[in-house]
mmCIF file of C-alpha atoms and ligand atoms in Angstrom:
data_model
loop_
_atom_site.group_PDB
_atom_site.id
_atom_site.type_symbol
_atom_site.label_atom_id
_atom_site.label_comp_id
_atom_site.label_asym_id
_atom_site.label_seq_id
_atom_site.Cartn_x
_atom_site.Cartn_y
_atom_site.Cartn_z
ATOM 1 C CA MET D 1 109.037 84.540 85.812
ATOM 2 C CA GLU D 2 106.297 84.350 88.780
ATOM 3 C CA THR D 3 107.121 86.348 91.905
ATOM 4 C CA LEU D 4 105.893 85.279 95.442
ATOM 5 C CA LEU D 5 107.227 87.408 97.834
ATOM 6 C CA ASN D 6 108.105 91.173 96.799
ATOM 7 C CA VAL D 7 109.918 93.051 99.092
ATOM 8 C CA GLU D 8 109.594 96.969 99.192
ATOM 9 C CA ASN D 9 110.812 100.290 100.664
ATOM 10 C CA LEU D 10 110.969 97.812 103.594
ATOM 11 C CA CYS D 11 112.023 99.415 107.236
ATOM 12 C CA VAL D 12 112.183 98.190 110.590
ATOM 13 C CA GLY D 13 113.858 99.015 113.380
ATOM 14 C CA CYS D 14 113.082 100.013 116.536
ATOM 15 C CA ALA D 15 111.131 102.996 118.655
ATOM 16 C CA GLU D 16 114.854 104.834 118.970
ATOM 17 C CA PHE D 17 116.417 103.514 115.139
ATOM 18 C CA THR D 18 116.106 102.671 111.858
ATOM 19 C CA ILE D 19 117.634 99.013 111.173
ATOM 20 C CA VAL D 20 116.456 97.617 107.773
ATOM 21 C CA LYS D 21 116.557 100.525 106.060
ATOM 22 C CA ASN D 22 114.832 100.676 102.337
ATOM 23 C CA VAL D 23 115.429 97.356 100.897
ATOM 24 C CA SER D 24 113.132 96.730 97.880
ATOM 25 C CA PHE D 25 114.433 93.001 96.486
ATOM 26 C CA GLN D 26 112.069 90.027 95.264
ATOM 27 C CA VAL D 27 111.438 86.103 95.049
ATOM 28 C CA GLN D 28 110.524 85.123 92.551
ATOM 29 C CA LYS D 29 108.612 81.670 92.586
ATOM 30 C CA GLY D 30 111.981 78.403 92.188
ATOM 31 C CA GLN D 31 114.793 80.676 92.623
ATOM 32 C CA VAL D 32 117.224 80.572 95.969
ATOM 33 C CA VAL D 33 117.628 84.236 96.819
ATOM 34 C CA GLY D 34 120.762 85.125 98.754
ATOM 35 C CA ILE D 35 121.852 88.025 101.330
ATOM 36 C CA VAL D 36 124.818 88.230 102.624
ATOM 37 C CA GLY D 37 126.841 90.588 104.160
ATOM 38 C CA GLU D 38 128.173 90.870 108.150
ATOM 39 C CA SER D 39 127.417 90.553 111.725
ATOM 40 C CA GLY D 40 124.742 92.694 112.708
ATOM 41 C CA CYS D 41 124.323 94.089 109.219
ATOM 42 C CA GLY D 42 120.642 94.218 109.569
ATOM 43 C CA LYS D 43 119.840 90.158 107.676
ATOM 44 C CA SER D 44 118.222 88.345 110.675
ATOM 45 C CA THR D 45 116.283 92.284 111.328
ATOM 46 C CA MET D 46 114.806 92.038 107.991
ATOM 47 C CA LEU D 47 114.403 87.571 107.223
ATOM 48 C CA LYS D 48 112.350 87.523 110.934
ATOM 49 C CA SER D 49 109.917 91.022 109.738
ATOM 50 C CA ILE D 50 108.902 89.192 106.904
ATOM 51 C CA VAL D 51 105.923 86.964 108.944
ATOM 52 C CA ASP D 52 106.580 89.139 112.199
ATOM 53 C CA LEU D 53 109.138 86.944 113.975
ATOM 54 C CA SER D 54 110.099 90.484 114.678
ATOM 55 C CA ASP D 55 111.846 90.703 118.531
ATOM 56 C CA ASN D 56 109.523 92.907 120.564
ATOM 57 C CA ASN D 57 110.472 96.548 120.403
ATOM 58 C CA VAL D 58 111.480 95.866 116.784
ATOM 59 C CA PHE D 59 108.089 96.435 114.121
ATOM 60 C CA VAL D 60 107.988 97.974 110.928
ATOM 61 C CA GLN D 61 108.023 101.462 110.110
ATOM 62 C CA GLY D 62 107.071 101.610 106.524
ATOM 63 C CA GLY D 63 107.172 99.804 102.760
ATOM 64 C CA GLN D 64 104.899 96.086 101.856
ATOM 65 C CA ILE D 65 105.676 92.899 101.888
ATOM 66 C CA GLN D 66 104.036 90.916 99.418
ATOM 67 C CA PHE D 67 103.858 86.688 99.467
ATOM 68 C CA ASN D 68 101.872 86.058 96.837
ATOM 69 C CA ASP D 69 98.263 88.175 97.106
ATOM 70 C CA LEU D 70 98.634 88.947 100.122
ATOM 71 C CA GLU D 71 100.285 92.446 102.149
ATOM 72 C CA LEU D 72 102.029 90.890 104.806
ATOM 73 C CA THR D 73 101.747 93.753 107.025
ATOM 74 C CA LYS D 74 99.171 94.378 107.656
ATOM 75 C CA LEU D 75 98.020 90.973 107.738
ATOM 76 C CA ASN D 76 95.957 89.613 111.613
ATOM 77 C CA GLU D 77 97.888 87.307 114.358
ATOM 78 C CA LYS D 78 95.687 84.587 113.465
ATOM 79 C CA LYS D 79 96.536 85.017 109.544
ATOM 80 C CA LEU D 80 100.192 85.209 110.039
ATOM 81 C CA ARG D 81 100.195 81.468 112.028
ATOM 82 C CA ALA D 82 98.260 80.075 109.439
ATOM 83 C CA LEU D 83 100.676 81.117 107.111
ATOM 84 C CA ARG D 84 103.570 80.783 108.690
ATOM 85 C CA GLY D 85 104.660 76.720 109.251
ATOM 86 C CA ALA D 86 102.539 76.128 105.501
ATOM 87 C CA GLU D 87 103.389 78.437 103.798
ATOM 88 C CA ILE D 88 105.988 79.772 105.254
ATOM 89 C CA CYS D 89 108.329 77.857 106.830
ATOM 90 C CA MET D 90 111.464 79.784 108.948
ATOM 91 C CA ILE D 91 114.829 78.034 109.418
ATOM 92 C CA PHE D 92 117.045 79.002 112.313
ATOM 93 C CA GLN D 93 121.032 79.078 112.843
ATOM 94 C CA LYS D 94 120.777 76.670 115.933
ATOM 95 C CA PRO D 95 118.620 73.643 114.311
ATOM 96 C CA GLU D 96 118.310 72.755 118.453
ATOM 97 C CA THR D 97 115.644 75.972 118.492
ATOM 98 C CA ALA D 98 113.509 74.732 116.055
ATOM 99 C CA LEU D 99 113.199 70.744 117.920
ATOM 100 C CA ASP D 100 111.838 69.900 120.862
ATOM 101 C CA PRO D 101 114.427 68.068 122.759
ATOM 102 C CA LEU D 102 111.290 67.186 125.071
ATOM 103 C CA ILE D 103 109.749 64.624 122.424
ATOM 104 C CA LYS D 104 110.260 62.011 119.337
ATOM 105 C CA VAL D 105 111.252 63.372 116.822
ATOM 106 C CA ARG D 106 108.789 61.259 115.000
ATOM 107 C CA ASP D 107 105.850 62.996 116.735
ATOM 108 C CA GLN D 108 107.206 66.426 116.893
ATOM 109 C CA PHE D 109 106.523 66.301 113.418
ATOM 110 C CA PHE D 110 102.871 64.511 113.341
ATOM 111 C CA GLU D 111 102.842 68.209 116.014
ATOM 112 C CA CYS D 112 104.140 70.534 112.057
ATOM 113 C CA VAL D 113 101.044 68.125 110.713
ATOM 114 C CA LYS D 114 98.398 68.331 113.096
ATOM 115 C CA TYR D 115 98.440 72.438 113.026
ATOM 116 C CA HIS D 116 99.597 73.216 109.173
ATOM 117 C CA SER D 117 97.890 70.781 107.283
ATOM 118 C CA LYS D 118 95.455 72.153 105.030
ATOM 119 C CA SER D 119 93.819 68.027 105.226
ATOM 120 C CA ARG D 120 93.358 65.943 108.048
ATOM 121 C CA VAL D 121 96.657 63.518 107.779
ATOM 122 C CA SER D 122 96.551 60.022 110.465
ATOM 123 C CA LYS D 123 99.000 59.482 112.641
ATOM 124 C CA ASP D 124 100.932 56.913 110.313
ATOM 125 C CA GLU D 125 100.176 58.734 107.170
ATOM 126 C CA CYS D 126 102.131 61.398 109.001
ATOM 127 C CA TYR D 127 105.027 58.667 110.068
ATOM 128 C CA LYS D 128 105.511 57.826 105.781
ATOM 129 C CA LYS D 129 105.894 60.736 104.529
ATOM 130 C CA SER D 130 108.361 62.038 107.657
ATOM 131 C CA LYS D 131 110.231 58.606 106.664
ATOM 132 C CA ARG D 132 109.904 59.421 102.753
ATOM 133 C CA LEU D 133 111.379 63.617 103.256
ATOM 134 C CA LEU D 134 114.052 61.603 105.535
ATOM 135 C CA GLU D 135 114.860 59.115 102.861
ATOM 136 C CA LYS D 136 115.293 62.474 99.864
ATOM 137 C CA LEU D 137 117.181 64.248 102.405
ATOM 138 C CA HIS D 138 120.121 61.239 102.537
ATOM 139 C CA PHE D 139 118.825 59.414 105.780
ATOM 140 C CA ASP D 140 120.011 55.758 106.047
ATOM 141 C CA ASN D 141 117.822 54.127 108.213
ATOM 142 C CA THR D 142 115.296 56.649 108.597
ATOM 143 C CA ASP D 143 113.116 54.747 111.464
ATOM 144 C CA ARG D 144 116.314 55.500 113.991
ATOM 145 C CA VAL D 145 116.270 59.037 113.168
ATOM 146 C CA LEU D 146 112.072 59.935 113.618
ATOM 147 C CA ASN D 147 112.052 57.004 117.050
ATOM 148 C CA SER D 148 115.321 59.584 118.258
ATOM 149 C CA TYR D 149 115.301 62.680 120.244
ATOM 150 C CA SER D 150 117.308 64.988 118.759
ATOM 151 C CA PHE D 151 119.618 65.375 121.454
ATOM 152 C CA GLU D 152 120.644 61.444 119.792
ATOM 153 C CA LEU D 153 121.468 63.394 116.821
ATOM 154 C CA SER D 154 124.344 65.608 115.024
ATOM 155 C CA GLY D 155 124.076 69.058 114.729
ATOM 156 C CA GLY D 156 123.854 68.671 110.725
ATOM 157 C CA MET D 157 121.450 65.991 111.356
ATOM 158 C CA ASN D 158 119.675 68.166 113.589
ATOM 159 C CA GLN D 159 119.800 70.970 110.649
ATOM 160 C CA ARG D 160 118.309 68.185 108.069
ATOM 161 C CA VAL D 161 114.939 66.826 110.474
ATOM 162 C CA ALA D 162 114.563 70.602 110.570
ATOM 163 C CA LEU D 163 114.940 71.338 107.423
ATOM 164 C CA ALA D 164 112.734 68.411 106.562
ATOM 165 C CA MET D 165 110.465 69.294 109.860
ATOM 166 C CA ALA D 166 110.010 72.463 107.237
ATOM 167 C CA MET D 167 108.912 70.178 104.289
ATOM 168 C CA ILE D 168 106.614 68.953 105.534
ATOM 169 C CA ASN D 169 103.607 70.857 104.592
ATOM 170 C CA GLU D 170 105.504 71.973 101.220
ATOM 171 C CA PRO D 171 105.618 75.392 101.848
ATOM 172 C CA GLN D 172 106.516 77.798 98.786
ATOM 173 C CA LEU D 173 109.053 78.765 100.711
ATOM 174 C CA ILE D 174 111.185 79.134 103.249
ATOM 175 C CA LEU D 175 113.089 81.136 104.643
ATOM 176 C CA ALA D 176 116.324 80.737 106.506
ATOM 177 C CA ASP D 177 118.842 82.362 109.396
ATOM 178 C CA GLU D 178 122.197 81.268 108.473
ATOM 179 C CA PRO D 179 121.111 77.985 108.207
ATOM 180 C CA THR D 180 124.438 76.180 107.840
ATOM 181 C CA SER D 181 127.393 77.844 110.668
ATOM 182 C CA ALA D 182 126.728 76.346 113.262
ATOM 183 C CA LEU D 183 128.235 73.080 111.367
ATOM 184 C CA ASP D 184 131.373 72.094 110.258
ATOM 185 C CA VAL D 185 132.614 72.921 106.655
ATOM 186 C CA SER D 186 131.732 68.695 105.548
ATOM 187 C CA VAL D 187 128.593 69.302 107.370
ATOM 188 C CA GLN D 188 127.244 71.799 105.836
ATOM 189 C CA SER D 189 128.160 71.238 102.354
ATOM 190 C CA GLN D 190 124.913 68.646 102.746
ATOM 191 C CA VAL D 191 122.826 70.674 104.686
ATOM 192 C CA VAL D 192 123.578 73.173 101.234
ATOM 193 C CA ARG D 193 123.454 70.395 98.702
ATOM 194 C CA THR D 194 120.178 69.411 100.873
ATOM 195 C CA MET D 195 118.997 72.490 99.486
ATOM 196 C CA VAL D 196 119.315 72.827 96.694
ATOM 197 C CA GLU D 197 117.752 69.283 95.933
ATOM 198 C CA LEU D 198 114.296 70.625 97.784
ATOM 199 C CA ARG D 199 113.927 73.389 95.304
ATOM 200 C CA GLU D 200 114.937 70.885 92.729
ATOM 201 C CA ASN D 201 112.114 68.403 94.257
ATOM 202 C CA TYR D 202 109.658 70.427 95.148
ATOM 203 C CA GLY D 203 110.218 74.033 93.409
ATOM 204 C CA THR D 204 110.586 75.911 96.747
ATOM 205 C CA SER D 205 112.130 79.361 96.753
ATOM 206 C CA ILE D 206 114.448 79.836 99.202
ATOM 207 C CA LEU D 207 115.121 83.374 101.066
ATOM 208 C CA MET D 208 118.873 83.038 102.874
ATOM 209 C CA VAL D 209 120.320 85.535 105.010
ATOM 210 C CA THR D 210 124.268 84.275 105.661
ATOM 211 C CA HIS D 211 127.338 86.239 106.427
ATOM 212 C CA ASN D 212 129.605 83.016 104.010
ATOM 213 C CA MET D 213 129.465 84.509 100.648
ATOM 214 C CA ASN D 214 131.005 81.012 100.655
ATOM 215 C CA ILE D 215 127.416 79.506 100.392
ATOM 216 C CA VAL D 216 125.880 81.665 98.803
ATOM 217 C CA ALA D 217 128.338 81.157 95.040
ATOM 218 C CA GLN D 218 127.693 76.916 95.880
ATOM 219 C CA MET D 219 123.254 77.748 96.169
ATOM 220 C CA VAL D 220 121.444 80.635 95.262
ATOM 221 C CA ASP D 221 120.846 82.383 91.747
ATOM 222 C CA VAL D 222 119.869 85.881 93.489
ATOM 223 C CA ILE D 223 122.401 88.268 95.684
ATOM 224 C CA GLY D 224 121.757 90.618 97.530
ATOM 225 C CA VAL D 225 125.379 92.325 98.965
ATOM 226 C CA MET D 226 123.823 94.074 102.745
ATOM 227 C CA TYR D 227 125.693 96.944 104.391
ATOM 228 C CA GLY D 228 124.712 98.535 107.175
ATOM 229 C CA GLY D 229 121.200 97.453 106.996
ATOM 230 C CA ARG D 230 120.145 98.532 103.608
ATOM 231 C CA LEU D 231 120.881 96.211 100.144
ATOM 232 C CA VAL D 232 123.918 98.053 98.369
ATOM 233 C CA GLU D 233 123.132 95.120 95.200
ATOM 234 C CA LEU D 234 121.846 93.226 93.638
ATOM 235 C CA GLY D 235 121.949 90.840 90.908
ATOM 236 C CA SER D 236 122.619 87.148 90.269
ATOM 237 C CA LYS D 237 124.705 84.573 91.397
ATOM 238 C CA ASP D 238 127.576 85.647 88.548
ATOM 239 C CA GLU D 239 126.871 89.225 87.859
ATOM 240 C CA VAL D 240 127.684 90.203 91.441
ATOM 241 C CA LEU D 241 130.281 87.426 91.637
ATOM 242 C CA ASN D 242 131.957 87.837 88.326
ATOM 243 C CA TYR D 243 131.243 91.729 87.752
ATOM 244 C CA PRO D 244 131.004 93.258 91.530
ATOM 245 C CA MET D 245 130.403 96.795 91.708
ATOM 246 C CA HIS D 246 130.068 97.806 95.486
ATOM 247 C CA PRO D 247 133.595 98.548 96.531
ATOM 248 C CA TYR D 248 132.031 96.542 99.621
ATOM 249 C CA THR D 249 130.937 93.569 97.804
ATOM 250 C CA ARG D 250 134.405 93.112 95.969
ATOM 251 C CA ALA D 251 136.335 93.541 99.500
ATOM 252 C CA LEU D 252 133.878 90.541 100.570
ATOM 253 C CA ILE D 253 134.945 88.406 97.489
ATOM 254 C CA ASP D 254 138.306 89.535 98.210
ATOM 255 C CA ALA D 255 137.950 87.985 102.213
ATOM 256 C CA ILE D 256 136.978 84.297 101.109
ATOM 257 C CA PRO D 257 139.416 82.111 102.038
ATOM 258 C CA GLN D 258 141.175 80.141 98.946
ATOM 259 C CA MET D 259 143.616 76.688 98.627
ATOM 260 C CA ASP D 260 146.101 78.541 97.198
ATOM 261 C CA GLY D 261 147.463 79.322 100.972
ATOM 262 C CA SER D 262 147.493 83.104 100.006
ATOM 263 C CA ARG D 263 144.951 85.290 103.404
ATOM 264 C CA PRO D 264 141.844 86.938 102.847
ATOM 265 C CA VAL D 265 142.077 90.712 102.952
ATOM 266 C CA GLY D 266 139.414 91.482 105.459
ATOM 267 C CA ILE D 267 138.276 95.206 105.480
ATOM 268 C CA ASP D 268 139.829 97.678 107.995
ATOM 269 C CA GLY D 269 137.314 99.832 110.245
ATOM 270 C CA VAL D 270 133.584 99.107 111.111
ATOM 271 C CA PRO D 271 130.406 98.809 110.740
ATOM 272 C CA PRO D 272 128.235 102.559 111.177
ATOM 273 C CA SER D 273 126.462 102.851 114.261
ATOM 274 C CA PHE D 274 122.758 102.529 113.495
ATOM 275 C CA SER D 275 121.837 104.208 116.205
ATOM 276 C CA LYS D 276 123.252 107.461 114.628
ATOM 277 C CA SER D 277 121.852 108.798 111.536
ATOM 278 C CA ILE D 278 124.652 109.362 108.855
ATOM 279 C CA ALA D 279 123.287 111.649 105.372
ATOM 280 C CA GLY D 280 125.982 109.448 103.039
ATOM 281 C CA CYS D 281 126.900 106.052 101.650
ATOM 282 C CA PRO D 282 126.713 103.951 104.725
ATOM 283 C CA PHE D 283 129.739 102.155 103.243
ATOM 284 C CA SER D 284 132.330 105.737 103.025
ATOM 285 C CA SER D 285 134.354 105.414 106.022
ATOM 286 C CA ARG D 286 135.580 101.812 105.686
ATOM 287 C CA CYS D 287 135.569 103.050 101.206
ATOM 288 C CA GLY D 288 139.191 103.059 99.269
ATOM 289 C CA PHE D 289 137.424 104.912 96.408
ATOM 290 C CA LEU D 290 136.125 107.560 98.576
ATOM 291 C CA LYS D 291 134.999 111.401 96.976
ATOM 292 C CA ASN D 292 133.858 114.439 97.997
ATOM 293 C CA LYS D 293 129.834 113.078 97.888
ATOM 294 C CA CYS D 294 130.095 110.085 99.201
ATOM 295 C CA ASP D 295 130.027 111.390 102.833
ATOM 296 C CA ASN D 296 126.809 114.050 101.910
ATOM 297 C CA SER D 297 123.901 111.744 99.564
ATOM 298 C CA LEU D 298 123.244 108.830 100.006
ATOM 299 C CA PRO D 299 123.930 107.150 96.093
ATOM 300 C CA PRO D 300 120.994 106.473 94.322
ATOM 301 C CA MET D 301 120.700 102.828 92.731
ATOM 302 C CA ALA D 302 123.067 102.352 89.294
ATOM 303 C CA PHE D 303 121.620 99.815 86.531
ATOM 304 C CA ILE D 304 124.604 97.525 85.477
ATOM 305 C CA THR D 305 122.086 95.346 83.911
ATOM 306 C CA ASP D 306 118.270 95.161 84.071
ATOM 307 C CA ARG D 307 118.777 93.037 86.445
ATOM 308 C CA HIS D 308 121.872 94.519 88.108
ATOM 309 C CA TRP D 309 122.376 97.046 89.498
ATOM 310 C CA VAL D 310 124.203 99.268 93.277
ATOM 311 C CA LEU D 311 124.036 101.508 94.822
ATOM 312 C CA CYS D 312 128.017 103.296 94.943
ATOM 313 C CA HIS D 313 128.322 107.200 94.100
ATOM 314 C CA ASN D 314 131.282 105.274 91.876
ATOM 315 C CA GLU D 315 129.648 104.047 89.126
ATOM 316 C CA VAL D 316 126.852 106.526 89.286
ATOM 317 C CA ALA D 317 129.048 109.086 87.357
ATOM 318 C CA LYS D 318 130.531 106.322 84.904
HETATM 319 N N1 ATP K 1 115.461 93.937 119.419
HETATM 320 C C1 ATP K 1 116.506 94.866 118.822
HETATM 321 N N2 ATP K 1 116.128 95.708 119.939
HETATM 322 C C2 ATP K 1 117.334 96.904 119.651
HETATM 323 N N3 ATP K 1 118.432 96.174 118.389
HETATM 324 C C3 ATP K 1 118.468 95.419 117.652
HETATM 325 C C4 ATP K 1 117.873 94.544 118.116
HETATM 326 N N4 ATP K 1 118.546 93.466 117.877
HETATM 327 C C5 ATP K 1 119.002 93.245 117.151
HETATM 328 N N5 ATP K 1 119.356 95.026 117.218
HETATM 329 C C6 ATP K 1 119.984 96.387 115.784
HETATM 330 O O1 ATP K 1 120.183 95.418 114.413
HETATM 331 C C7 ATP K 1 121.836 95.238 114.159
HETATM 332 C C8 ATP K 1 121.318 94.425 112.853
HETATM 333 O O2 ATP K 1 121.353 93.050 114.071
HETATM 334 P P1 ATP K 1 120.886 91.679 113.354
HETATM 335 O O3 ATP K 1 120.736 90.891 114.432
HETATM 336 O O4 ATP K 1 119.106 91.559 111.935
HETATM 337 O O5 ATP K 1 121.815 91.085 112.553
HETATM 338 P P2 ATP K 1 122.564 89.974 111.009
HETATM 339 O O6 ATP K 1 123.124 90.642 110.348
HETATM 340 O O7 ATP K 1 121.393 88.804 111.312
HETATM 341 O O8 ATP K 1 123.954 90.231 112.323
HETATM 342 P P3 ATP K 1 124.480 88.145 112.334
HETATM 343 O O9 ATP K 1 125.550 87.923 111.099
HETATM 344 O O10 ATP K 1 125.402 88.325 113.558
HETATM 345 O O11 ATP K 1 123.529 87.260 112.653
HETATM 346 C C9 ATP K 1 122.494 95.692 115.194
HETATM 347 O O12 ATP K 1 122.699 96.059 115.461
HETATM 348 C C10 ATP K 1 121.453 94.603 117.128
HETATM 349 O O13 ATP K 1 122.196 95.253 117.443
HETATM 350 MG MG1 MG K 2 121.655 87.235 112.010
#
C-alpha cells in the first residue's frame, strides 16, 4: 500500500491552549479512514488544519502533514489553494455551506472545473461530465438537478451533489466533516453508499470525522478514536470494533443504539476542558479502570498488533 497522507505528531490550537495534541495517523491510497469521538473532542479542528481552513485564531502548533511528497504545513497559500478543490476536497456537515443558493448547480460544477482542472474544459464538456457523475451517484433526472438551484433540492440530494462536485476534478483525497449528520437515517445510508462507491469506482481516499459509530462501521477501513484532542486508539475497523482496547472506545461502542429495544449505555461525566492542562490520561476522570498513575502520566502507545494501538496504562501493563 502507498501512503497518501501522513499526519505526524500534529498539534493544533490557538494562542491560549492546544486543542489537537500529538495526533499521528496515515491514509493509504484508496483507503477510507474514520476518526470518531464525541462532540468537542477536536475532530473538525484536526480536519480543517490539514488544508489550512482553520478559523483565524487557530493554527498548527507542531508536527507534520505530508500529502504525497508535499509538506502541507510549509506550503504557501497560493499552492494550498491550487491543491484544495483539485487534489484534496472537503465536504462539510451542511451541504448548504458548499453550494451557492444563487447559482444553478450546473454553473457551480463549471466554476469548480474552471478554477481547479488541470486542463481547459468547455462548459459543454463539464455539463456532460457532471451528468455522468450524477448518474453514478444514482440521480434519476440529472438534467433537472443540474438546472436547479440548491434550495430546490432536498438535504440528501444536496449532499450528494456536493460529493459529485468534490469529485469533478477527481481528487486523490476527500476530507469529510460529519457528512451525514444533518440528514435523516435513510438518506444517511444513501450518502454512505455513495461514498463507498466513490472509493470503489475512482480509488479516492477518504478521511472522515464523525461522532457516529454506526456510519464508521458501515464504511471505513481504519478507525481512529479521538478523546480530548488526542487519538487514543487506532486500528482496522474489525480490530477496533471487535477488540476495542480503550475504555472510551468500549463506551462509544456500548453507546450505539441497538434494534433489540435495549437502552444504549451513556458515558458518565464530561470531557476535559482544553484550557486546563492535564498531566495524565485525558479520560481518567470518566474511566472505570482507573489506576494511580492514570492521573499523573500520559500512557505511552501500546501496540496490540502491528497496526492496532491504544493509549492506555492498563494495556501497557499487560
Ligand atoms: N476558533 C476557535 N478558538 C478557540 N477554541 C476553539 C475554536 N474552534 C474550536 N475550538 C474549541 O476546540 C474544541 C474542539 O472543537 P471542534 O469543533 O474541533 O470539535 P468537534 O470534535 O469537531 O466537535 P463536533 O462533533 O461538535 O463538531 C472545542 O472545545 C471548541 O470549543
Ligand atoms: Mg466538528
